[in-house]
């Protein structure tokens, strides 16, 4: 699970993140960290929609190559 410090660093820098939910790259969510709670993270997508995602997903900077994810 991603820590509060990591989420705060993403929020303050404005860096885009990639949220890897499963093995299919098309299902990744990219955007900026807006807010978070103990269980969820709110991501603002490029189309300005807000998505609530579980904190147990894998978060990484969007500019880095995708981490391979096995089911």
CSV table of C-alpha atoms in Angstrom, one decimal, residues 1-65:
chain,number,residue,atom,x,y,z
A,1,UNK,CA,0.0,0.0,0.0
A,2,UNK,CA,1.3,3.5,-0.9
A,3,UNK,CA,2.2,5.7,2.1
A,4,UNK,CA,0.8,9.1,3.0
A,5,UNK,CA,4.3,10.6,2.4
A,6,UNK,CA,4.5,9.2,-1.1
A,7,UNK,CA,1.0,10.4,-2.0
A,8,UNK,CA,1.8,13.9,-0.5
A,9,UNK,CA,5.0,14.1,-2.6
A,10,UNK,CA,3.0,13.2,-5.8
A,11,UNK,CA,0.3,15.8,-4.9
A,12,UNK,CA,2.8,18.6,-4.1
A,13,UNK,CA,4.9,18.0,-7.2
A,14,UNK,CA,1.9,17.7,-9.5
A,15,UNK,CA,3.6,14.7,-11.1
A,16,UNK,CA,1.3,12.4,-13.1
A,17,UNK,CA,0.9,8.9,-11.7
A,18,UNK,CA,0.0,5.6,-13.2
A,19,UNK,CA,-2.2,3.3,-11.1
A,20,UNK,CA,-1.8,-0.4,-12.1
A,21,UNK,CA,-5.0,-2.3,-11.3
A,22,UNK,CA,-4.4,-5.6,-13.2
A,23,UNK,CA,-2.2,-7.2,-15.9
A,24,UNK,CA,-4.0,-5.3,-18.7
A,25,UNK,CA,-2.2,-2.0,-19.5
A,26,UNK,CA,-5.3,-0.5,-20.9
A,27,UNK,CA,-6.9,-0.6,-17.5
A,28,UNK,CA,-4.3,1.6,-15.9
A,29,UNK,CA,-5.5,5.0,-14.6
A,30,UNK,CA,-3.2,8.0,-15.2
A,31,UNK,CA,-3.6,11.4,-13.6
A,32,UNK,CA,-2.8,13.6,-10.7
A,33,UNK,CA,-3.2,12.8,-7.0
A,34,UNK,CA,-5.9,15.1,-5.5
A,35,UNK,CA,-6.7,13.6,-2.1
A,36,UNK,CA,-6.7,10.4,-0.1
A,37,UNK,CA,-8.1,8.6,3.0
A,38,UNK,CA,-7.1,5.5,4.8
A,39,UNK,CA,-8.5,3.2,2.1
A,40,UNK,CA,-8.9,5.3,-1.1
A,41,UNK,CA,-7.1,7.7,-3.3
A,42,UNK,CA,-8.7,10.3,-5.6
A,43,UNK,CA,-7.0,10.8,-9.0
A,44,UNK,CA,-7.9,13.6,-11.4
A,45,UNK,CA,-7.7,12.2,-14.9
A,46,UNK,CA,-6.7,14.3,-18.0
A,47,UNK,CA,-10.4,14.7,-18.9
A,48,UNK,CA,-10.8,16.3,-15.5
A,49,UNK,CA,-12.9,13.5,-14.1
A,50,UNK,CA,-12.2,12.3,-10.6
A,51,UNK,CA,-11.7,8.6,-9.9
A,52,UNK,CA,-11.6,7.0,-6.5
A,53,UNK,CA,-9.3,4.0,-6.3
A,54,UNK,CA,-8.2,1.6,-3.6
A,55,UNK,CA,-4.8,2.3,-2.0
A,56,UNK,CA,-3.8,-1.3,-2.4
A,57,UNK,CA,-3.2,-0.8,-6.1
A,58,UNK,CA,0.3,-0.2,-7.4
A,59,UNK,CA,1.2,3.5,-7.9
A,60,UNK,CA,4.2,4.7,-10.0
A,61,UNK,CA,5.2,7.8,-11.8
A,62,UNK,CA,3.5,7.9,-15.2
A,63,UNK,CA,6.8,8.8,-17.0
A,64,UNK,CA,8.5,5.5,-15.9
A,65,UNK,CA,8.0,2.3,-17.9
